[in-house]
XYZ file of C-alpha atoms in Angstrom:
682
model
C 121.669 65.964 108.736
C 123.474 68.916 110.263
C 121.990 70.127 113.485
C 121.151 73.843 113.819
C 123.990 74.325 116.337
C 126.628 72.668 114.145
C 125.292 74.605 111.157
C 125.914 77.946 112.882
C 129.458 76.853 113.770
C 130.213 75.855 110.188
C 128.973 79.179 108.850
C 131.041 81.136 111.396
C 134.243 79.311 110.495
C 133.624 79.867 106.778
C 133.272 83.606 107.325
C 136.321 83.901 109.601
C 138.568 86.833 108.643
C 142.313 86.430 109.214
C 143.885 89.740 110.268
C 147.521 90.575 109.519
C 149.292 93.894 109.921
C 147.289 96.906 111.114
C 145.105 98.414 108.401
C 141.634 98.481 106.878
C 140.113 95.172 105.776
C 136.915 94.471 103.816
C 134.767 92.032 105.764
C 132.644 89.578 103.733
C 128.916 90.125 103.484
C 126.723 88.758 106.232
C 124.860 85.540 105.577
C 121.667 86.150 103.608
C 118.611 84.368 104.914
C 115.030 84.808 103.750
C 113.370 87.283 106.113
C 109.822 86.239 105.265
C 108.057 83.902 102.877
C 105.987 84.955 99.905
C 102.231 85.326 100.216
C 100.164 82.273 99.328
C 96.709 83.689 100.100
C 96.307 85.674 96.863
C 93.961 84.266 94.230
C 93.322 85.356 90.629
C 89.873 85.414 89.019
C 89.416 85.417 85.244
C 85.956 86.042 83.834
C 83.349 88.252 82.201
C 82.515 91.725 83.549
C 80.488 94.632 82.126
C 83.376 97.073 82.508
C 86.976 97.227 83.655
C 90.460 97.424 82.102
C 90.722 95.974 78.598
C 92.989 96.813 75.679
C 95.286 98.794 77.968
C 98.524 100.228 76.602
C 101.335 97.733 77.055
C 104.769 98.728 75.744
C 104.098 101.519 73.277
C 103.835 104.888 75.081
C 102.169 106.482 72.043
C 98.487 106.035 71.386
C 97.769 103.981 68.286
C 95.329 106.468 66.772
C 92.513 103.960 66.199
C 90.532 101.190 67.837
C 93.102 98.613 66.696
C 95.176 96.906 69.401
C 98.628 98.169 68.386
C 100.787 98.305 71.520
C 97.936 97.140 73.759
C 97.169 94.110 75.905
C 93.659 92.753 75.644
C 93.482 91.785 79.334
C 95.132 93.180 82.456
C 95.487 91.761 85.981
C 94.092 94.320 88.422
C 94.902 93.930 92.162
C 91.727 94.181 94.246
C 91.553 94.218 98.050
C 87.814 94.505 98.739
C 84.426 93.926 97.159
C 83.827 97.684 97.138
C 86.984 98.138 95.076
C 85.785 95.471 92.635
C 82.477 97.308 92.234
C 84.313 100.540 91.557
C 86.490 99.048 88.816
C 84.429 96.227 87.296
C 80.840 97.267 87.890
C 79.298 94.970 90.488
C 76.801 92.295 89.502
C 76.014 93.628 86.028
C 76.460 91.387 83.011
C 75.876 87.684 82.405
C 79.027 86.183 83.925
C 79.725 84.551 87.281
C 82.857 86.635 87.915
C 81.229 89.104 90.372
C 79.687 86.262 92.387
C 83.092 84.552 92.539
C 84.959 87.643 93.738
C 82.236 88.487 96.282
C 82.420 84.929 97.646
C 86.207 85.133 97.999
C 86.080 88.287 100.121
C 83.058 87.062 102.106
C 85.055 83.999 103.236
C 87.936 86.141 104.481
C 90.137 86.692 101.418
C 92.195 89.879 101.524
C 93.756 90.288 98.074
C 92.871 89.102 94.578
C 93.800 89.747 90.977
C 90.905 90.187 88.582
C 91.195 89.780 84.813
C 88.365 90.861 82.538
C 87.958 88.742 79.414
C 86.848 90.516 76.242
C 86.649 89.364 72.617
C 89.147 90.270 69.933
C 89.418 93.895 68.859
C 86.779 95.070 66.390
C 87.652 96.106 62.885
C 88.292 99.839 62.350
C 85.173 101.974 62.643
C 82.938 99.171 63.955
C 79.218 99.640 63.713
C 78.180 100.110 66.420
C 81.425 101.005 68.234
C 82.502 98.960 71.255
C 83.431 102.083 73.262
C 81.464 105.233 73.891
C 82.838 108.423 72.311
C 82.565 111.857 73.964
C 82.747 115.002 71.834
C 83.475 118.431 73.323
C 81.622 121.575 72.369
C 83.212 124.005 69.944
C 85.095 125.950 72.659
C 88.125 123.615 72.290
C 89.890 121.923 69.368
C 92.595 119.327 69.079
C 95.960 120.143 67.546
C 94.561 119.671 64.030
C 91.583 121.985 64.416
C 88.964 119.259 64.816
C 86.556 118.826 67.716
C 88.256 117.332 70.749
C 87.073 113.755 71.422
C 87.629 111.242 74.224
C 86.540 107.632 74.446
C 85.443 105.416 77.311
C 88.377 103.643 78.926
C 86.953 100.229 78.129
C 84.224 98.788 75.988
C 80.624 98.359 77.085
C 77.332 100.173 77.361
C 78.462 101.670 80.670
C 80.148 104.473 78.710
C 76.766 105.968 77.821
C 76.668 107.505 81.331
C 79.848 109.543 80.849
C 80.107 113.326 80.725
C 83.151 115.602 80.913
C 83.869 119.297 81.440
C 87.121 121.090 80.636
C 87.669 124.426 82.375
C 90.679 126.725 82.325
C 92.567 128.313 85.183
C 94.795 131.363 84.719
C 97.645 132.430 86.993
C 99.287 135.834 86.632
C 103.008 135.922 85.845
C 105.367 138.707 86.974
C 105.483 141.280 84.191
C 107.840 139.817 81.585
C 109.785 141.723 78.983
C 109.265 141.186 75.275
C 111.945 140.691 72.645
C 110.206 139.778 69.388
C 109.216 136.111 69.732
C 111.158 135.859 72.968
C 109.520 136.459 76.331
C 112.010 137.612 78.967
C 110.813 135.916 82.161
C 111.008 137.631 85.503
C 113.251 135.963 88.115
C 111.409 133.098 89.829
C 108.933 132.480 87.001
C 108.627 128.708 86.467
C 107.188 128.335 82.966
C 107.937 124.921 81.391
C 108.050 124.160 77.699
C 104.587 123.485 76.317
C 102.853 126.072 78.515
C 99.914 127.982 77.064
C 100.086 131.729 77.809
C 97.447 134.406 77.551
C 99.156 137.721 76.741
C 97.627 141.186 76.475
C 99.599 143.878 74.631
C 99.061 147.416 75.854
C 95.914 148.783 74.264
C 95.213 145.428 72.537
C 93.142 142.264 73.002
C 94.153 139.021 74.645
C 96.228 136.628 72.527
C 97.094 132.956 73.140
C 100.667 131.806 72.625
C 102.530 128.537 73.236
C 105.967 128.284 74.809
C 108.008 126.175 72.413
C 111.301 126.292 74.306
C 113.211 127.743 77.269
C 116.703 129.207 76.901
C 118.914 131.575 78.881
C 121.395 134.361 78.174
C 123.547 136.754 80.185
C 121.480 139.534 81.727
C 121.859 142.889 80.055
C 122.790 144.531 83.355
C 125.604 142.020 83.788
C 124.285 140.701 87.108
C 123.713 137.094 86.047
C 121.474 135.167 83.665
C 117.953 135.698 82.428
C 115.534 133.025 81.161
C 113.819 133.378 77.808
C 110.638 131.674 76.640
C 110.352 131.174 72.884
C 106.799 131.713 71.602
C 105.137 130.032 68.632
C 104.202 133.467 67.181
C 105.340 137.053 67.807
C 103.420 139.497 69.982
C 103.260 143.166 69.002
C 103.915 145.971 71.452
C 104.850 145.961 75.114
C 102.851 143.645 77.362
C 100.228 144.859 79.765
C 99.612 141.427 81.310
C 100.821 137.799 81.077
C 99.015 134.721 82.430
C 99.741 131.017 82.505
C 96.805 128.843 81.376
C 96.258 125.315 82.720
C 93.321 122.965 82.402
C 90.969 121.265 84.864
C 89.131 118.195 83.584
C 86.141 116.764 85.453
C 84.848 113.382 84.283
C 81.582 112.013 85.692
C 80.186 108.520 85.297
C 76.487 108.828 86.073
C 75.935 105.095 86.568
C 72.725 104.942 88.665
C 74.033 101.895 90.541
C 77.345 103.519 91.519
C 78.299 107.056 90.496
C 81.994 107.713 89.841
C 83.966 110.862 89.155
C 87.527 111.986 88.483
C 89.196 115.410 88.530
C 92.556 116.289 86.972
C 94.042 119.706 87.771
C 97.067 121.689 86.628
C 96.915 120.110 83.173
C 99.199 121.166 80.382
C 97.491 121.674 77.043
C 100.269 120.494 74.726
C 102.268 117.284 74.498
C 105.520 119.069 75.496
C 104.145 120.053 78.901
C 105.247 117.859 81.860
C 101.584 117.461 82.914
C 100.199 116.937 79.440
C 96.471 116.219 79.554
C 96.632 113.406 77.002
C 99.343 111.482 78.851
C 97.676 111.836 82.246
C 94.375 110.552 80.903
C 96.096 107.616 79.210
C 97.963 106.547 82.344
C 95.820 107.690 85.286
C 92.146 107.779 84.336
C 89.880 104.784 84.831
C 87.045 106.377 82.894
C 88.325 107.955 79.668
C 91.303 108.281 77.333
C 91.982 110.233 74.129
C 90.196 108.772 71.127
C 93.194 109.153 68.842
C 96.724 110.482 68.785
C 96.571 113.864 70.469
C 99.287 116.525 70.646
C 97.425 119.641 71.807
C 94.158 120.911 73.266
C 93.591 124.474 72.115
C 90.900 126.839 73.362
C 89.029 128.388 70.450
C 88.784 131.797 72.136
C 91.081 133.730 74.528
C 88.091 134.216 76.802
C 88.613 130.554 77.811
C 84.986 129.558 78.179
C 84.401 126.090 79.734
C 83.797 123.234 77.295
C 81.380 120.371 77.916
C 81.525 116.902 76.379
C 78.655 114.485 75.951
C 78.395 111.002 74.487
C 77.925 111.152 70.738
C 78.462 107.423 70.086
C 77.315 104.852 72.664
C 79.369 101.789 73.426
C 78.114 98.222 73.151
C 78.473 95.036 75.172
C 80.047 92.225 73.163
C 79.309 89.340 75.515
C 77.905 87.255 72.674
C 81.287 87.292 70.877
C 83.325 85.828 73.759
C 84.647 82.322 73.076
C 86.793 79.925 75.141
C 89.831 80.980 73.141
C 89.612 84.440 74.689
C 90.544 82.918 78.077
C 93.825 81.452 76.886
C 95.677 84.434 75.576
C 98.070 84.600 72.703
C 97.371 82.502 69.646
C 100.497 80.328 69.159
C 100.083 80.708 65.383
C 100.161 84.518 65.678
C 103.187 85.772 67.660
C 101.993 89.357 67.201
C 98.664 88.733 68.936
C 98.232 90.873 72.082
C 98.273 89.123 75.493
C 94.846 88.160 76.778
C 93.017 86.069 79.385
C 95.278 83.946 81.544
C 98.346 85.515 79.925
C 97.773 88.548 82.151
C 98.657 86.413 85.207
C 102.124 85.401 84.087
C 105.032 86.274 86.376
C 102.905 87.669 89.213
C 105.092 87.235 92.317
C 102.298 86.749 94.884
C 99.481 84.965 93.039
C 99.146 81.365 94.256
C 95.705 80.214 93.018
C 93.525 80.798 89.978
C 89.762 80.471 89.462
C 88.055 80.800 86.058
C 84.322 80.960 86.900
C 83.226 81.804 83.339
C 85.335 79.205 81.519
C 82.050 77.823 80.184
C 78.403 78.675 80.764
C 76.363 75.643 81.894
C 73.049 75.254 80.112
C 70.325 76.929 82.149
C 67.840 74.452 83.553
C 64.151 75.012 82.835
C 62.041 76.259 85.741
C 60.273 73.649 87.831
C 56.674 73.118 86.766
C 54.190 74.224 89.387
C 51.742 71.573 90.636
C 49.442 74.011 92.426
C 45.993 74.959 91.146
C 46.319 78.265 89.284
C 44.332 81.158 90.697
C 41.429 82.317 88.535
C 38.570 84.808 88.595
C 35.948 82.076 88.127
C 33.237 81.502 90.717
C 31.571 78.327 92.010
C 29.565 77.795 88.823
C 30.651 76.359 85.515
C 32.297 79.294 83.793
C 35.480 79.727 81.773
C 38.622 79.929 83.924
C 40.280 83.296 83.526
C 43.876 83.365 84.805
C 44.855 86.348 86.936
C 47.355 88.483 84.979
C 50.820 88.311 86.458
C 49.995 85.510 88.910
C 52.238 82.933 87.260
C 55.979 82.587 87.817
C 58.080 85.187 86.064
C 61.679 84.862 84.913
C 63.969 87.771 84.361
C 65.437 87.833 80.853
C 69.068 86.746 80.926
C 71.874 88.102 78.784
C 73.419 84.994 77.320
C 76.992 83.907 76.636
C 76.308 81.804 73.537
C 79.976 81.391 72.690
C 80.579 79.747 76.095
C 77.386 77.715 76.365
C 78.083 74.031 77.103
C 75.778 71.398 78.602
C 77.685 69.028 80.931
C 74.974 66.365 80.555
C 75.893 65.953 76.872
C 78.900 63.755 76.191
C 80.501 65.976 73.543
C 79.996 69.143 75.589
C 81.419 67.419 78.660
C 84.506 66.443 76.654
C 84.885 70.094 75.610
C 84.668 71.181 79.251
C 87.410 68.712 80.204
C 89.630 70.051 77.418
C 89.180 73.628 78.626
C 89.812 72.702 82.262
C 92.970 70.820 81.272
C 94.235 73.997 79.624
C 93.703 75.878 82.888
C 95.598 73.170 84.786
C 98.464 73.292 82.263
C 98.714 77.052 82.798
C 98.736 76.568 86.595
C 101.571 74.036 86.296
C 103.631 76.460 84.208
C 103.129 79.325 86.662
C 103.416 77.253 89.870
C 99.836 78.027 90.906
C 96.941 75.837 92.000
C 93.910 75.809 89.724
C 90.649 75.583 91.673
C 88.018 73.911 89.496
C 84.395 72.840 89.870
C 82.846 69.518 88.940
C 80.446 70.402 86.101
C 76.890 70.640 87.435
C 74.187 68.091 86.669
C 76.445 65.008 86.441
C 75.381 61.609 87.697
C 77.721 59.978 90.254
C 79.319 57.674 87.702
C 79.853 60.613 85.347
C 81.600 62.529 88.150
C 84.168 59.755 88.574
C 84.553 59.467 84.814
C 85.202 63.197 84.618
C 87.760 62.968 87.415
C 89.709 60.236 85.583
C 90.812 62.816 83.008
C 93.101 64.601 85.496
C 96.336 63.714 87.229
C 98.024 66.763 88.711
C 98.852 68.172 92.122
C 98.322 71.671 90.716
C 94.538 71.332 90.710
C 91.938 70.991 93.457
C 88.334 70.349 92.483
C 85.063 70.984 94.329
C 81.751 69.175 93.901
C 78.306 70.511 94.700
C 77.271 73.888 93.315
C 75.918 76.176 96.002
C 72.647 78.004 96.558
C 73.079 81.568 97.802
C 70.847 84.661 98.000
C 70.581 86.496 94.701
C 72.035 90.021 95.227
C 69.990 91.387 92.323
C 66.538 90.026 93.208
C 64.610 88.020 95.763
C 65.316 84.303 95.757
C 68.351 82.062 95.401
C 70.857 81.503 92.624
C 73.261 78.644 91.952
C 76.980 79.451 91.944
C 80.161 77.341 91.696
C 81.969 76.354 94.929
C 85.607 76.932 93.865
C 85.591 80.698 94.675
C 84.325 79.903 98.185
C 87.150 77.410 98.583
C 89.635 80.073 97.460
C 88.416 82.408 100.199
C 88.589 79.660 102.833
C 92.142 78.770 101.756
C 93.215 82.410 102.055
C 91.509 82.955 105.421
C 92.899 79.715 106.884
C 96.444 80.596 105.921
C 96.183 84.072 107.412
C 94.642 82.790 110.635
C 96.561 79.548 111.218
C 99.420 79.385 108.738
C 100.256 77.532 105.545
C 100.521 73.991 107.024
C 96.864 73.842 108.048
C 94.349 72.535 105.549
C 91.231 74.565 104.718
C 88.845 71.613 105.075
C 85.744 71.509 107.318
C 85.366 75.302 107.435
C 81.861 76.766 107.266
C 81.072 78.724 104.109
C 79.679 82.170 104.877
C 76.504 83.188 103.089
C 75.656 79.758 101.649
C 72.095 78.511 102.154
C 72.087 75.105 100.507
C 73.903 72.693 98.207
C 72.216 72.286 94.842
C 73.334 68.728 94.094
C 75.661 65.910 95.044
C 75.872 63.345 97.851
C 76.323 66.005 100.537
C 73.217 68.082 99.864
C 71.225 66.934 102.917
C 72.153 67.141 106.569
C 70.395 63.828 107.201
C 72.358 61.925 104.564
C 71.762 58.203 104.551
C 74.232 55.371 104.179
C 74.187 55.629 100.386
C 75.255 59.301 100.578
C 78.061 58.483 103.004
C 79.286 55.762 100.682
C 79.255 58.204 97.782
C 81.116 60.789 99.863
C 83.778 58.224 100.682
C 84.221 57.271 97.039
C 84.554 60.887 95.966
C 86.974 61.658 98.785
C 89.185 58.739 97.821
C 89.137 60.056 94.269
C 90.465 63.413 95.480
C 87.199 65.350 95.009
C 86.370 67.885 97.717
C 82.630 67.752 98.378
C 80.404 70.516 99.732
C 78.120 69.119 102.463
C 75.077 70.676 104.099
C 75.623 70.139 107.818
C 73.415 71.097 110.754
C 75.133 74.447 111.191
C 75.797 75.288 107.544
C 77.655 74.166 104.446
C 81.198 72.827 104.702
C 83.881 71.582 102.332
C 84.819 68.113 103.537
C 88.448 67.870 102.415
C 91.406 69.674 100.842
C 92.849 67.305 98.279
C 94.350 67.545 94.809
C 93.702 65.383 91.745
C 97.191 63.833 91.858
C 97.209 60.048 91.679
C 100.530 59.971 93.541
C 99.625 59.706 97.278
C 102.585 61.932 98.195
C 100.862 64.835 96.390
C 97.256 64.051 97.270
C 96.973 66.746 99.955
C 96.552 70.376 98.934
C 98.763 71.485 101.835
C 101.663 69.428 100.425
C 101.443 71.122 97.051
C 101.089 74.596 98.563
C 103.975 74.039 100.990
C 106.316 72.976 98.187
C 105.145 75.847 95.960
C 105.711 78.253 98.857
C 109.245 76.968 99.272
C 110.003 77.163 95.541
C 108.616 80.690 95.193
C 110.357 81.995 98.309
C 113.750 80.559 97.414
C 113.497 81.729 93.815
C 112.781 85.300 94.871
C 114.957 85.653 97.957
C 118.039 83.720 96.822
C 118.510 85.675 93.604
C 121.719 87.107 95.094
C 123.424 83.720 94.572
C 123.547 84.269 90.798
C 126.156 87.016 91.181
C 128.370 85.358 93.814
C 131.666 83.513 93.146
C 131.043 79.796 92.874
C 132.921 78.466 95.885
C 132.549 76.918 99.324
C 131.509 80.225 100.882
C 128.553 80.491 98.470
C 127.506 76.932 99.259
C 127.610 77.533 103.003
C 125.539 80.689 102.670
C 123.024 78.954 100.397
C 122.656 75.977 102.735
C 122.183 78.224 105.754
C 119.530 80.341 103.988
C 117.503 77.303 102.911
C 117.687 75.591 106.292
C 116.675 78.794 108.044
C 113.453 78.849 106.017
C 112.824 75.134 106.559
C 113.302 75.465 110.304
C 110.642 78.183 110.362
C 108.269 75.846 108.505
C 109.092 73.030 110.893
C 108.294 75.253 113.882
C 104.955 76.099 112.253
C 104.037 72.402 111.954
C 104.466 72.046 108.201
C 106.348 68.740 108.354
C 105.436 65.259 109.523
C 108.708 64.469 111.296
C 109.257 64.870 115.011
C 112.603 66.615 114.506
C 114.265 68.637 111.748
C 116.335 65.599 110.766
C 113.147 63.559 110.251
C 111.361 66.390 108.418
C 113.741 67.694 105.778
C 117.249 67.660 104.382
C 119.337 70.111 102.339
C 122.180 68.931 100.127
C 124.568 71.269 98.318
C 127.222 69.197 96.493
C 130.783 70.498 96.448
C 132.067 72.573 93.546
C 132.884 70.463 90.519
C 130.297 67.785 91.306
C 128.325 66.956 88.124
C 124.783 68.245 88.532
C 123.266 65.814 86.056
C 121.699 66.342 82.623
C 118.251 67.135 84.068
C 119.576 70.401 85.549
C 120.542 71.866 82.185
C 124.255 72.022 82.987
C 123.881 74.094 86.166
C 127.125 74.585 88.107
C 125.395 74.878 91.496
C 122.792 72.439 92.778
C 120.777 72.577 95.990
C 118.586 69.559 96.735
C 115.805 69.886 99.300
C 113.821 66.940 100.635
C 110.569 67.410 102.545
C 108.064 65.330 104.492
C 104.927 67.537 104.485
C 102.390 66.911 107.189
C 98.938 65.648 106.278
C 95.985 67.653 107.633
C 93.528 66.135 110.053
C 90.428 65.310 107.993
C 88.485 62.991 110.300
C 87.762 62.657 114.010
C 86.950 59.145 115.177
C 84.788 58.863 118.289
C 84.644 55.429 119.985
C 81.769 54.720 122.328
C 82.419 51.869 124.816
C 80.370 50.227 127.498
C 82.504 49.465 130.525
C 81.194 47.553 133.478
C 80.570 49.907 136.357
C 81.438 53.048 134.432
C 78.484 53.291 132.059
C 79.119 54.614 128.568
C 82.564 56.061 127.780
C 83.727 57.927 124.685
C 87.210 58.606 123.381
C 88.368 60.719 120.455
C 91.156 59.851 118.083
C 92.445 61.522 114.953
C 92.726 59.797 111.630
């Protein structure tokens, strides 16, 4: 192993520049070293929401003119940096899914950045009945380019669109008096009128007329002093002009959602597709509330008086939760290469996403309410009379919008096998994208079924958490049961930001958690049988949520890899961090000549990053030589068939440190000293 001092000397000698006769010489580039590592605290959440981006335009800049998905992606990854931002985009706790609870838990534990993907079913057939999106129709004051009523649609599907309203008003700005030459408007110097501008012109002694600028040209000025700009009009104007005005639009869109009102305003809008601030394009790319219903090339006021036009919902949107199936989470159908990207596909090639949680992968069967053993209250007296129950005194249950296409009961063998299949697909995606999938043990399993479920997995790209959590219901009084993986994602992110990547996120208190619904760690006064069960689960790589005296904790940070070298989550994340950082920050090596200088620069860059990790405590060795090595074979050395014929190979060996999971306290009785205690790590 080369020491850091010797390494610097080697690099300096490789970059030495021999000077000859006086002149100008080109010095080689300085050594490139990674300045900072990639983020590993960003987590993605994929689930069901009542609103949010869906069927967004992908590659085709033109609208498809229908509700079909031509040129659109079914799901989009939206970066979110707070719970308030999630509410703004995806609608808070509405809907039947667990996605909002998962995202709220992540930020409550200290997470700072997440990607959220809304899962929706396949596109409806043309003219669905009822439509998935709300449609807004403007009053007769404006028309589209074909003379029909102007219509917009809600940006995404769902009943939320029924709260939308919109108002289009017009602003006029006077232009310096232009000259008139048939269909050509001679613009005054300094007039900035782009192609596609709508003008309101008044001939002397006449009424206002609307004209469109179809092109801008120039010609030598008649007085010979320079050039003059000409605006070509779509129709001639008779007589000299008394006044000329430029017309632009102002669109106000209001979402009257009683839970969270939203609004947007777009100003300075062009009213034809040739204008640089064309209304249709701005709505398609910038609005989160609406977009044109169909292909739109112009918005034309019906009258030169330019009265404001209001739009109201004429067709309400619908929620299609009941149509969502597990296939909607896994993107493109391999049998249909033309299918639009969806679900997890939206997370591909994200440079900073390190973990993924899919809280709505399946919907566990809802357990029946516990039967009350108390004597029901009645209106009967002390005598023998019929018992009349008091209306409304019994327990009430709020009706729940179901996800029938995702409903699976983990207590049933066939349903449990289906859950395992779906979770394996998530793990396979995480392996492809170099992420860690955070999964939950299905609720309601007996201890032997938990270990049987765990035997289906063998991967360092997955960490699993046991013991669903009881937390306050944000929509009503009482508690609800939620999965623990999103809480673990927040703890992982907060731990990395506070202490660094090498430190495991185990034993951290979970904010906002009241109780553990099931599992061996659900009681603070666990007996010997519970401790034995905890030990068995820990050895199996299952991270258990435990109710302690001061709150709920996650006991460990392990993966489901059977190889002991990959059993710790910190080992997997450290290696993924290194792979991601080197892949992104050593891209310059692809374009360099393949020689000794390139190899020296590559070795120095990699060791620089590894030394930073060593200083942060990421490795088990007591020195750099005991913690890692970097090997870059000389040019011409065969790289081996497993490298795909690469002509440059860099091998990196690591010894990741294992996190401290247990503290052992020994209590001794020493003669003359009373009781003594000593702590030791294990």
